[in-house]
PDB file of C-alpha atoms in Angstrom:
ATOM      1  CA  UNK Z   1     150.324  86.403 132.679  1.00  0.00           C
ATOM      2  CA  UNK Z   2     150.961  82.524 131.793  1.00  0.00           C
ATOM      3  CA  UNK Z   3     149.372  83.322 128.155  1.00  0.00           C
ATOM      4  CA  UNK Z   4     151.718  86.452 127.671  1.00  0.00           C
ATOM      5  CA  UNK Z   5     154.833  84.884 128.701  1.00  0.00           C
ATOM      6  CA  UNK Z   6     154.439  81.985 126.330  1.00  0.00           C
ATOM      7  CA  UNK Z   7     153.743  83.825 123.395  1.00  0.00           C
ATOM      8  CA  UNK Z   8     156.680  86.626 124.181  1.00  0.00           C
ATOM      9  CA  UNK Z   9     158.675  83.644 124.268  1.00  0.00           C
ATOM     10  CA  UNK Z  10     158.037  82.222 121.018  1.00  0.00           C
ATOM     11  CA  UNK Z  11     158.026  85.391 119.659  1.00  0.00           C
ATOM     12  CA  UNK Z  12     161.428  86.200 121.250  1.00  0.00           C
ATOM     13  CA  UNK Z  13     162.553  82.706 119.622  1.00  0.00           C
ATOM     14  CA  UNK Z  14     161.500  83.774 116.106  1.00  0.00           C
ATOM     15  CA  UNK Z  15     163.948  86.666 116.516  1.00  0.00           C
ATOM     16  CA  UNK Z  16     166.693  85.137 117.880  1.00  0.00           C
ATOM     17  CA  UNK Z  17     166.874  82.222 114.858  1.00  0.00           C
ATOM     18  CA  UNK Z  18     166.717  85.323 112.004  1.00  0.00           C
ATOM     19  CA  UNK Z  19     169.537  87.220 113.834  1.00  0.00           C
ATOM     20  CA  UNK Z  20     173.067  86.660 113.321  1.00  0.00           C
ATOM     21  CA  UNK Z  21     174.784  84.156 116.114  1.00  0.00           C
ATOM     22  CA  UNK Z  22     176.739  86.154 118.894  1.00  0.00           C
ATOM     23  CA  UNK Z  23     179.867  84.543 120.385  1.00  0.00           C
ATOM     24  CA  UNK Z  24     180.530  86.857 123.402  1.00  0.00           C
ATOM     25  CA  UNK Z  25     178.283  88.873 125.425  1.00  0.00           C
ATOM     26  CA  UNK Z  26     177.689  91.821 123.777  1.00  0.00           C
ATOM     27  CA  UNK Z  27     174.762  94.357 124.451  1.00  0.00           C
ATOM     28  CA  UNK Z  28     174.231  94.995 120.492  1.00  0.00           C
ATOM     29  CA  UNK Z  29     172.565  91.909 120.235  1.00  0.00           C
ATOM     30  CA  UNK Z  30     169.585  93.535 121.743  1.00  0.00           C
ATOM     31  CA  UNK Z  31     169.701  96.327 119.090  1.00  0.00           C
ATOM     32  CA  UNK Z  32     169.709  93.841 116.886  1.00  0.00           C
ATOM     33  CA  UNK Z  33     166.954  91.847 117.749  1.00  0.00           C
ATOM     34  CA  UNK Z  34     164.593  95.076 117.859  1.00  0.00           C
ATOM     35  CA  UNK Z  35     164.844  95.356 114.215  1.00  0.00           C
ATOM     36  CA  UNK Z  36     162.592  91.995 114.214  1.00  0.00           C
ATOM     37  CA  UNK Z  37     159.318  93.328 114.679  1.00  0.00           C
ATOM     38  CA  UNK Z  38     158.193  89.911 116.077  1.00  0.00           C
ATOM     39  CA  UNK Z  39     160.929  90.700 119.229  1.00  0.00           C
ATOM     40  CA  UNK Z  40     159.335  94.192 119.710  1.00  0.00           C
ATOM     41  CA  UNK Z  41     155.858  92.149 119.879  1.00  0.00           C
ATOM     42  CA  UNK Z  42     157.192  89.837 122.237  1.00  0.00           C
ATOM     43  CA  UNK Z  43     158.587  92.400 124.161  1.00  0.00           C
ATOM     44  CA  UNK Z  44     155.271  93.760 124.236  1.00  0.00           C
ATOM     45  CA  UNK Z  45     153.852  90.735 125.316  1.00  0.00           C
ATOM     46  CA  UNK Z  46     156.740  90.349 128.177  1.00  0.00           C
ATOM     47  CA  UNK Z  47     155.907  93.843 129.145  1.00  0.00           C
ATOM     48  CA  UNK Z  48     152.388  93.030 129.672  1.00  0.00           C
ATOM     49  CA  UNK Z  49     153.179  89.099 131.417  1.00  0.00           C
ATOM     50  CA  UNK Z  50     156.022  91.632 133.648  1.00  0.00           C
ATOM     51  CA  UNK Z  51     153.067  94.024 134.463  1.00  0.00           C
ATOM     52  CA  UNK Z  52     150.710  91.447 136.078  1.00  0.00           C
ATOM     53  CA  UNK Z  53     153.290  89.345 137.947  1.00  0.00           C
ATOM     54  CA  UNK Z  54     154.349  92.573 138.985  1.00  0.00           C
ATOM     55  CA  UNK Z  55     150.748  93.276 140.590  1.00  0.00           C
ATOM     56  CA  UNK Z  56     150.610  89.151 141.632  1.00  0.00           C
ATOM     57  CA  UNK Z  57     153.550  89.848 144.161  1.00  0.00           C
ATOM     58  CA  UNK Z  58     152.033  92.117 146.254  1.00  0.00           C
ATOM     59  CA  UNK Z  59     149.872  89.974 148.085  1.00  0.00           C
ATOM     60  CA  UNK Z  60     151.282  86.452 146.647  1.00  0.00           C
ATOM     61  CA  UNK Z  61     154.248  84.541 147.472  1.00  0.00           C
ATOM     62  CA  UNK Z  62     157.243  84.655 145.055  1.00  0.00           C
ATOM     63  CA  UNK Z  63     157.822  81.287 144.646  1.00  0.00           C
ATOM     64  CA  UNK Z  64     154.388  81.189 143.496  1.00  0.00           C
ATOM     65  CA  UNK Z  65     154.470  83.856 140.950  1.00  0.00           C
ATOM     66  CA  UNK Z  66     157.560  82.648 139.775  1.00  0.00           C
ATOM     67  CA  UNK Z  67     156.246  79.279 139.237  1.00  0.00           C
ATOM     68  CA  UNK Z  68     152.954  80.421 137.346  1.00  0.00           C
ATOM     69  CA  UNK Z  69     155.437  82.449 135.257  1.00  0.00           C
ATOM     70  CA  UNK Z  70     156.739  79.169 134.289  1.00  0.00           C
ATOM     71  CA  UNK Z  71     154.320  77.631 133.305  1.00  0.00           C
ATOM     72  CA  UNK Z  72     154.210  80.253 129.431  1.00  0.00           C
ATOM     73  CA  UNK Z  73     157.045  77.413 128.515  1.00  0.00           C
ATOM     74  CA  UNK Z  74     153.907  74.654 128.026  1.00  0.00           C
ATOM     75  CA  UNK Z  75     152.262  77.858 126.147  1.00  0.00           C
ATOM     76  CA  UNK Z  76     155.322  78.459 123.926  1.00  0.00           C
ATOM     77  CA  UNK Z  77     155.886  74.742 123.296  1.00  0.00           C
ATOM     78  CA  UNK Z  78     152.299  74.197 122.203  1.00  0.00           C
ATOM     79  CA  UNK Z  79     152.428  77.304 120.195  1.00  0.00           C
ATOM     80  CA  UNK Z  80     155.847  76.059 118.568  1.00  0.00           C
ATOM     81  CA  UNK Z  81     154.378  72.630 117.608  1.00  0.00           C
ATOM     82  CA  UNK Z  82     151.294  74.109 116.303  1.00  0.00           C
ATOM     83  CA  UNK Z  83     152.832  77.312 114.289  1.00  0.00           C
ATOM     84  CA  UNK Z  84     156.424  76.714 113.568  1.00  0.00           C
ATOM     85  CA  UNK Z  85     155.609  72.888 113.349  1.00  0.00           C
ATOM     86  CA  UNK Z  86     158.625  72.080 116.244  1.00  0.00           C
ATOM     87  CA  UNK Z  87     159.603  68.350 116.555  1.00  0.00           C
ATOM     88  CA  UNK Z  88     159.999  67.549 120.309  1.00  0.00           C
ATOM     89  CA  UNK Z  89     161.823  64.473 120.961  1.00  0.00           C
ATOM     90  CA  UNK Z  90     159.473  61.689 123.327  1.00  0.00           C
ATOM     91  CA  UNK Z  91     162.570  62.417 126.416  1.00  0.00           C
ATOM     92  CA  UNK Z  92     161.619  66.465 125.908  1.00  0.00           C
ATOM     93  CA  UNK Z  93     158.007  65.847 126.116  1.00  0.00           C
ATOM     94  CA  UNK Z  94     158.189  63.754 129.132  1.00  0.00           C
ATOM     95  CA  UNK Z  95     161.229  66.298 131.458  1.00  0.00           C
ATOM     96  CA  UNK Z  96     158.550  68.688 130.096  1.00  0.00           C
ATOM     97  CA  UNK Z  97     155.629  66.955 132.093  1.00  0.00           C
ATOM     98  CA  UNK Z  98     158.345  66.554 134.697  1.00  0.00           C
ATOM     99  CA  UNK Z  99     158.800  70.348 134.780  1.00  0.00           C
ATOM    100  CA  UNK Z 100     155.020  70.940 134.559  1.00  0.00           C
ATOM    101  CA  UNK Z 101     154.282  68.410 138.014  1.00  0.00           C
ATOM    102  CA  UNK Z 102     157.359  70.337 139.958  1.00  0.00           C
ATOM    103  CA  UNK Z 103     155.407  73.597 139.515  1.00  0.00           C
ATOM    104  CA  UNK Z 104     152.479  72.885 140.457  1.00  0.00           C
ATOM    105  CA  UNK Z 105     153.714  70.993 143.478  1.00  0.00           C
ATOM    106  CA  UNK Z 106     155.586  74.639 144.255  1.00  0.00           C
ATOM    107  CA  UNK Z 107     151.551  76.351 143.334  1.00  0.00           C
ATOM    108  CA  UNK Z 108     149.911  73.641 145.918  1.00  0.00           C
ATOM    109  CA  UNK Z 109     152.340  74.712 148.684  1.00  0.00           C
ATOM    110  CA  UNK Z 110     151.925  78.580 148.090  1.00  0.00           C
ATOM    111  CA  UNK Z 111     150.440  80.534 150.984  1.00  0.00           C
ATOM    112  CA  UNK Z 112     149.422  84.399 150.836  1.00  0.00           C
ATOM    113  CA  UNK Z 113     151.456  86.497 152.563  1.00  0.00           C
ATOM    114  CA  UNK Z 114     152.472  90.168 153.095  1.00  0.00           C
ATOM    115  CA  UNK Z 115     155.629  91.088 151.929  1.00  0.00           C
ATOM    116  CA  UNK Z 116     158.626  92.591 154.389  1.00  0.00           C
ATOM    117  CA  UNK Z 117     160.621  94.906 153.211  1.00  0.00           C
ATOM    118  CA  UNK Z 118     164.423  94.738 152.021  1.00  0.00           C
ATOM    119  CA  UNK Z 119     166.884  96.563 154.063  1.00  0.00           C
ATOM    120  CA  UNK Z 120     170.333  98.369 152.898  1.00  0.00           C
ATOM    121  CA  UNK Z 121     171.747  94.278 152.939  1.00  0.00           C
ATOM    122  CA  UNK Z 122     169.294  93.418 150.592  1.00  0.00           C
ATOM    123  CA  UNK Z 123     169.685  95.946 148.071  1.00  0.00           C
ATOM    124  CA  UNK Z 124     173.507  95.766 148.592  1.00  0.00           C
ATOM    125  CA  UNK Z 125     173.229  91.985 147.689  1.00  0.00           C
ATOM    126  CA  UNK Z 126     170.983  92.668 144.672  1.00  0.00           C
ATOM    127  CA  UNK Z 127     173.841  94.704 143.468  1.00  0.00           C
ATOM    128  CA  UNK Z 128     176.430  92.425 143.512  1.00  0.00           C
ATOM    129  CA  UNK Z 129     174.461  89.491 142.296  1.00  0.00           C
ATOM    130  CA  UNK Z 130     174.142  91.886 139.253  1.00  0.00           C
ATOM    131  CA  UNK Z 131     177.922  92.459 138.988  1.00  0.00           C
ATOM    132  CA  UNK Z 132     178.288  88.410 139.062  1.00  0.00           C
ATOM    133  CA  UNK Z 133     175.866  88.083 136.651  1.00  0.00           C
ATOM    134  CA  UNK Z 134     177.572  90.061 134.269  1.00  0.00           C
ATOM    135  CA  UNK Z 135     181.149  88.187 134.606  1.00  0.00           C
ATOM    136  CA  UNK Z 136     179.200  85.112 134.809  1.00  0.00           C
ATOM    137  CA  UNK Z 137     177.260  85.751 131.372  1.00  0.00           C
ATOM    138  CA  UNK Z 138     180.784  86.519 129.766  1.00  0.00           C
ATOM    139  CA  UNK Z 139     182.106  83.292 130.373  1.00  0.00           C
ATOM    140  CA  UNK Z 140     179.418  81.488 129.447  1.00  0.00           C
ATOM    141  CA  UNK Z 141     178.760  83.678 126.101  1.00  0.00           C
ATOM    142  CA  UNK Z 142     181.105  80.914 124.889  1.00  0.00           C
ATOM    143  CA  UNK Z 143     179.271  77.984 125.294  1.00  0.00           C
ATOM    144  CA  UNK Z 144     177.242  76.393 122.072  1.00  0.00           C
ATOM    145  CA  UNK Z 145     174.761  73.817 121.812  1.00  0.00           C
ATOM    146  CA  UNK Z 146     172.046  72.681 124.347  1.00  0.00           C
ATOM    147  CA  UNK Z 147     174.436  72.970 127.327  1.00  0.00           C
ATOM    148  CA  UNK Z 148     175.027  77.117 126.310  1.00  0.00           C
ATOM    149  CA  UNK Z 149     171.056  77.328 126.090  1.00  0.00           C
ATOM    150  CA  UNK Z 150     170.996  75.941 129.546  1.00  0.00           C
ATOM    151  CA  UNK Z 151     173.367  77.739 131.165  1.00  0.00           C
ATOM    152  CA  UNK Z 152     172.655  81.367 129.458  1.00  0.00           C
ATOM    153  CA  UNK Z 153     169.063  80.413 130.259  1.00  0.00           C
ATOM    154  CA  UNK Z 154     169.927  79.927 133.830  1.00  0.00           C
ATOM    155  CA  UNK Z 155     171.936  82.915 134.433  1.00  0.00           C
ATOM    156  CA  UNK Z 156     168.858  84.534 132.690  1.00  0.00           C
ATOM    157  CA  UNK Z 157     166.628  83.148 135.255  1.00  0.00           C
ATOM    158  CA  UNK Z 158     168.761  84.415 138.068  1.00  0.00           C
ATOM    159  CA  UNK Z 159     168.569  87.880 136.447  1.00  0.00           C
ATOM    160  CA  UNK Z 160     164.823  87.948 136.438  1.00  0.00           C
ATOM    161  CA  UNK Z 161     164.413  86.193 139.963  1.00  0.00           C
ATOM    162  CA  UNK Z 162     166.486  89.004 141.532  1.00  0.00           C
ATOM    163  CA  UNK Z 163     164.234  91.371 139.610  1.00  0.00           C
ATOM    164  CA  UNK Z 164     161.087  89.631 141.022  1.00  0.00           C
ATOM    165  CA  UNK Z 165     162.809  89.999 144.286  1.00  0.00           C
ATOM    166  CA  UNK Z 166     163.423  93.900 144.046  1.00  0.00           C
ATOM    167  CA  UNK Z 167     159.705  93.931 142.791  1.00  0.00           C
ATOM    168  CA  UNK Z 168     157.778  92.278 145.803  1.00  0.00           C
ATOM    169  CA  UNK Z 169     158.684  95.332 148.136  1.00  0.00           C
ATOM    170  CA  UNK Z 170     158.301  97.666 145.435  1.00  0.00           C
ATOM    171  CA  UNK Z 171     154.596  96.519 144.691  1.00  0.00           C
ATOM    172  CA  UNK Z 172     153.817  97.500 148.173  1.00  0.00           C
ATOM    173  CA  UNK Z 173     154.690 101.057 147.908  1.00  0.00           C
ATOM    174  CA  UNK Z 174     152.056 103.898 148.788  1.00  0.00           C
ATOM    175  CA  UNK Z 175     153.090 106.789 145.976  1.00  0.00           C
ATOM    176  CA  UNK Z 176     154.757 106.936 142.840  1.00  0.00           C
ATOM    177  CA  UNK Z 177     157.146 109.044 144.086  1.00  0.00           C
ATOM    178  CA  UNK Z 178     158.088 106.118 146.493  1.00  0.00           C
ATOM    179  CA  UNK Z 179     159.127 104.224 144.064  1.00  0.00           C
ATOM    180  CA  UNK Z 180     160.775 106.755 141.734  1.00  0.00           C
ATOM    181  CA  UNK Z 181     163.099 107.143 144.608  1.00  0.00           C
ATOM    182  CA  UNK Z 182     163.425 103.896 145.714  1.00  0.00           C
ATOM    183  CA  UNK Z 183     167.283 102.043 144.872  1.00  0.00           C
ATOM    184  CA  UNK Z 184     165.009  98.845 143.974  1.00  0.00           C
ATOM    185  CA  UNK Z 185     163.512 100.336 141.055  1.00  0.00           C
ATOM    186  CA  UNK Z 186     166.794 100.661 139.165  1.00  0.00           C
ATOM    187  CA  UNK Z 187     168.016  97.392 140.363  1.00  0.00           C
ATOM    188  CA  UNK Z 188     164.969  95.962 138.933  1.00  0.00           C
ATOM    189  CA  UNK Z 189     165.436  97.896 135.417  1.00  0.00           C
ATOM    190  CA  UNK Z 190     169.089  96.653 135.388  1.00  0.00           C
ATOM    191  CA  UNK Z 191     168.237  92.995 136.191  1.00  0.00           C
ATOM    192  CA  UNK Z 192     165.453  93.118 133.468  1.00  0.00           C
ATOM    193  CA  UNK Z 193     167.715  93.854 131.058  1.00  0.00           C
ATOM    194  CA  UNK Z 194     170.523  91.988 131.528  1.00  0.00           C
ATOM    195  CA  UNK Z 195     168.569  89.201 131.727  1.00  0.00           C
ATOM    196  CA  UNK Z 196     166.444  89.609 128.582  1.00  0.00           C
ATOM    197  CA  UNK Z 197     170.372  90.161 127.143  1.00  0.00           C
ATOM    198  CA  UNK Z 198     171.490  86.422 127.988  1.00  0.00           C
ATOM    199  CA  UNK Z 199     167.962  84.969 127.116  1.00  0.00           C
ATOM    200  CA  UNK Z 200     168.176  86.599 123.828  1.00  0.00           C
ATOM    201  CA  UNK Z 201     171.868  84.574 123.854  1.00  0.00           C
ATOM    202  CA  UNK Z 202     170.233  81.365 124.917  1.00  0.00           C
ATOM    203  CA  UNK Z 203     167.412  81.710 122.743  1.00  0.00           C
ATOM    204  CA  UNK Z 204     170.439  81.641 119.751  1.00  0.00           C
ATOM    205  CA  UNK Z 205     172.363  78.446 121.037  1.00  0.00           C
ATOM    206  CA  UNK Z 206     169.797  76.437 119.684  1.00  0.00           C
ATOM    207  CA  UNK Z 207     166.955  75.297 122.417  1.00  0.00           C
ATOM    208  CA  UNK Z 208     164.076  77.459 123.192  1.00  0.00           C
ATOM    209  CA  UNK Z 209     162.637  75.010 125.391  1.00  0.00           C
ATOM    210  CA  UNK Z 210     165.551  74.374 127.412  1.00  0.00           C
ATOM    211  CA  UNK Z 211     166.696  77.911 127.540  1.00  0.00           C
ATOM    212  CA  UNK Z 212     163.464  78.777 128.866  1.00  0.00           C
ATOM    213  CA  UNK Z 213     162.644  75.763 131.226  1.00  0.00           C
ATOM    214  CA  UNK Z 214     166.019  76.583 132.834  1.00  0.00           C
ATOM    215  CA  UNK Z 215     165.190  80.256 133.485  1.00  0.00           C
ATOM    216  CA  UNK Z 216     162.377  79.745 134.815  1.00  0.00           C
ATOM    217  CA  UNK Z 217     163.880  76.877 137.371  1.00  0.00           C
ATOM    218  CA  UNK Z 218     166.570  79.553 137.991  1.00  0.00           C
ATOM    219  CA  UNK Z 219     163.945  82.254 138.207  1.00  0.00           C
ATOM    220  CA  UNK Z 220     161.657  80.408 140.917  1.00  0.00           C
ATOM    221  CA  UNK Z 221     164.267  78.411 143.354  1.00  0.00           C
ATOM    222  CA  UNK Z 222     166.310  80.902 144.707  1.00  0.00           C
ATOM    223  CA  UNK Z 223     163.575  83.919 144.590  1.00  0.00           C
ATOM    224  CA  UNK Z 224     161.717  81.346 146.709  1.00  0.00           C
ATOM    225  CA  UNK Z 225     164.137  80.811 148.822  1.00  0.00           C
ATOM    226  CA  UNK Z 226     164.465  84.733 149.246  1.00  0.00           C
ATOM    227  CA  UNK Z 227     161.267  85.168 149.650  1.00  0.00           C
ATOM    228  CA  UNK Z 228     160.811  82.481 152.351  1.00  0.00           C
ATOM    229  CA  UNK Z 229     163.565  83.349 154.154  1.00  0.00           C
ATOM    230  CA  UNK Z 230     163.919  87.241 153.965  1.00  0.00           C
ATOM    231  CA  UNK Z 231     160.088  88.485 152.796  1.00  0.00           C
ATOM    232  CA  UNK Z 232     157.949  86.435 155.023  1.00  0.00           C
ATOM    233  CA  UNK Z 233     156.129  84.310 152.383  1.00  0.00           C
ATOM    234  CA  UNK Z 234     154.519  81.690 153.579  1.00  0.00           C
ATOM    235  CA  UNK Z 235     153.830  77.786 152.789  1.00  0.00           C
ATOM    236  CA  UNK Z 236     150.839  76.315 153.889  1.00  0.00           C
ATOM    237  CA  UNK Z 237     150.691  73.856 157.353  1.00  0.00           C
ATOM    238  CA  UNK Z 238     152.001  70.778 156.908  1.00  0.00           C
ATOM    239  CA  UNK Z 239     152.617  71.252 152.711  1.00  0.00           C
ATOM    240  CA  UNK Z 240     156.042  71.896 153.440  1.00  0.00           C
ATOM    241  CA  UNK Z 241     156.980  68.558 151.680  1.00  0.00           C
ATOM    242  CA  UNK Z 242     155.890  69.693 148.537  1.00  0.00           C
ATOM    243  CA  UNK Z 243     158.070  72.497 148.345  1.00  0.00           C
ATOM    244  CA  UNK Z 244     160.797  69.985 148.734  1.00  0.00           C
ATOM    245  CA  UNK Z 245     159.748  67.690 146.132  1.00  0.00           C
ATOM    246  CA  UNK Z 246     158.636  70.240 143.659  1.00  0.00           C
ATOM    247  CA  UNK Z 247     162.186  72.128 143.661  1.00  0.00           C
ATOM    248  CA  UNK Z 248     163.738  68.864 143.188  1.00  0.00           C
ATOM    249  CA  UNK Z 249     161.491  67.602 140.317  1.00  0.00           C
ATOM    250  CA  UNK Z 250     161.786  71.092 138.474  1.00  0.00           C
ATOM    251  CA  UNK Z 251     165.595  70.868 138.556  1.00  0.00           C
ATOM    252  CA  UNK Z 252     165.688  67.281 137.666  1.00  0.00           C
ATOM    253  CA  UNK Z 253     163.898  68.338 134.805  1.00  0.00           C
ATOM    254  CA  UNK Z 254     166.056  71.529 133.834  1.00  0.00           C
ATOM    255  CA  UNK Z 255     169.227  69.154 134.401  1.00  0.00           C
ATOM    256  CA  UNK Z 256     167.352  66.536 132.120  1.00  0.00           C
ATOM    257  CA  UNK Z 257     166.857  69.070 129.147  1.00  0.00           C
ATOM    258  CA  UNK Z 258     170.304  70.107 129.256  1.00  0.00           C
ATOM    259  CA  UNK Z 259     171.490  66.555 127.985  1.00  0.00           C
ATOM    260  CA  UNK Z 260     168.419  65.663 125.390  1.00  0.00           C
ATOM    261  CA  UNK Z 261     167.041  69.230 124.296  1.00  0.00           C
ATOM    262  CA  UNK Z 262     167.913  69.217 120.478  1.00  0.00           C
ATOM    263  CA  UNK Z 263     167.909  72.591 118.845  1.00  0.00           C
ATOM    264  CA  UNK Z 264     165.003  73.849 117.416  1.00  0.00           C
ATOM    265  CA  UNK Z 265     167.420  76.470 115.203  1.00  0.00           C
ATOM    266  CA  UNK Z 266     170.260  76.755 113.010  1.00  0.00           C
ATOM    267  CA  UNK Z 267     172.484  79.866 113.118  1.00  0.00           C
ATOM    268  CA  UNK Z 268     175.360  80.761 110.535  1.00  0.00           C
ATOM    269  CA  UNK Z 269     178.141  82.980 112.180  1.00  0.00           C
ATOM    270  CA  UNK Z 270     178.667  86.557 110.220  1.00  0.00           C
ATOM    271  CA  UNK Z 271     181.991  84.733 108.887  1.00  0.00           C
ATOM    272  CA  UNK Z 272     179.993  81.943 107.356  1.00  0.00           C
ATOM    273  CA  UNK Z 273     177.528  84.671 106.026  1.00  0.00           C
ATOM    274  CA  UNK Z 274     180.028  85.939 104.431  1.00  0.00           C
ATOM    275  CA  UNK Z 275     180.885  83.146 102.325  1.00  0.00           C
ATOM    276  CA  UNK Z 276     178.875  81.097  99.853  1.00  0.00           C
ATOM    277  CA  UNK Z 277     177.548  77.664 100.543  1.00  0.00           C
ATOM    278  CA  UNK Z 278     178.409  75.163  98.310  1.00  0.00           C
ATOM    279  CA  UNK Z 279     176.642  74.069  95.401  1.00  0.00           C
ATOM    280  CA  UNK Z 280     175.429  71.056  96.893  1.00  0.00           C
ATOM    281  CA  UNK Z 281     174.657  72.633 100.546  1.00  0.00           C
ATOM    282  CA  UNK Z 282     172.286  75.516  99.136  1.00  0.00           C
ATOM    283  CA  UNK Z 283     169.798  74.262  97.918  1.00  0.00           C
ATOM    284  CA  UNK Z 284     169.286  72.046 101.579  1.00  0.00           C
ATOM    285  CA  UNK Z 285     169.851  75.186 103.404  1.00  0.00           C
ATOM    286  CA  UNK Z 286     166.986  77.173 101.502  1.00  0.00           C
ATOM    287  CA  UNK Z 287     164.604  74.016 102.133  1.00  0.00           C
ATOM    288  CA  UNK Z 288     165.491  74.226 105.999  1.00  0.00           C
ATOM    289  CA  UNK Z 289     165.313  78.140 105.596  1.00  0.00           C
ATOM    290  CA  UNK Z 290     161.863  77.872 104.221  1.00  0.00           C
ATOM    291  CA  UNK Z 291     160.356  74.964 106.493  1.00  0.00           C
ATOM    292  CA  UNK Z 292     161.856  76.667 109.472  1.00  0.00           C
TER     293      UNK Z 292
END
């Protein structure tokens, strides 16, 4: 799962840098991307990572899952450096490491747990949190820069932790038809993709690595919380502390990429397509173009 989500993600990246930069939150986008064949391939890959966390929550606490999903970021930024020959910045690498010891506080504290199941509430709360989501991502469509990676990529997070929350009482179901009929299935679809819609807008504001580090803090925190509160996942005896201090350290570090992530891509709006570079700018921008 960690190996599949790291490589959809760079894959996902790739896509996002050769497609034309969206200002509002548009659907299309997605269309777009899919002509890239390395999106579809990441998709794949996402498909696959989706499938096994999927199986992973039936007997495993969210907040565990969700944190192992994390950790594909220290996949996708190895991958980066190694492939696409990405330059991270000493302060990166190190809110990286800080990212890397919050998760694996969250993995100590994990205890195995059956899941409970969500009531008419629940699925009435998954429903709004959807609506939100959607104003939410309109607004914030807007943004540019590191902080719009950040705060797409959180709102993306959200998005997929509400799906992992619809999921862990849908992995416990006896038939096929149980699930087919089940509200939570088509709660999950929707949260799915409108949160691979604002990760695709992250992904374009500039930051991979901070578009992803903060969905995946966004993911885990509050589907842990959920899942603690309302699913009966457990922590293990007297571990409790590291839940505390590995929420706090993975935030600190999302906060701390917001500020130093530098972007990783370059994006021309359709207007600036539109018109030719100067004489002195193009041959710079087919240099960048070609070591990119």
């Amino acid at each position: 799962m960690i190996a599949a989500y790291g490589v959809a993600n760079l894959l996902q990246s790739v896509a996002a840098a050769r497609t034309d930069l969206h200002q509002g939150f548009q659907p299309m986008l997605l269309l777009r991307l899919g002509r890239h064949k390395s999106y579809l391939v990441g998709i794949a890959c996402q498909c696959a990572g989706f499938a096994l966390a999927f199986f992973a929550r039936r007997d495993l606490p969210l907040f565990l899952v969700q944190s192992a999903m994390a950790a594909g970021l220290g996949v996708t930024t190895l991958l980066g450096v190694l492939i696409l020959k990405w330059k991270l910045p000493r302060t990166e690498v190190a809110l990286l490491l800080a990212l890397t010891v919050g998760i694996a506080a969250l993995v100590l504290a994990a205890k195995p747990a059956p899941s409970r199941q969500l009531g008419a509430g629940g699925v009435i709360g998954l429903a709004v949190v959807l609506a939100l989501l959607a104003v939410l991502g309109f607004f914030a469509s807007r943004l540019h820069g590191a902080p719009g990676s950040v705060v797409l990529g959180s709102l993306s997070g959200v998005a997929f932790g509400a799906a992992a929350v619809a999921s862990r009482p849908l992995a416990s179901a006896d038939s096929f038809a149980q699930f087919v009929t089940d509200p939570l299935s088509y709660l999950l679809i929707a949260h799915s993709l409108v949160g691979q819609l604002l990760l695709g807008l992250a992904m374009q504001r500039g930051s991979t690595t901070a578009a992803v580090a903060a969905m995946d803090a966004a993911g885990a925190v509050p589907a842990a919380l959920v899942g603690l509160l309302f699913l009966g996942d457990g922590v293990w005896p007297h571990r409790e502390w590291l839940v505390a201090v590995g929420f706090v350290v993975t935030l600190a570090g999302v906060i701390g990429l917001s500020f130093y992530a530098e972007p990783q891509h370059h994006h021309r709006t359709a207007t600036e397509e539109s018109e030719p570079p100067p004489a002195g700018l193009a041959f710079s921008a087919t240099r960048r173009s070609a070591g990119r």
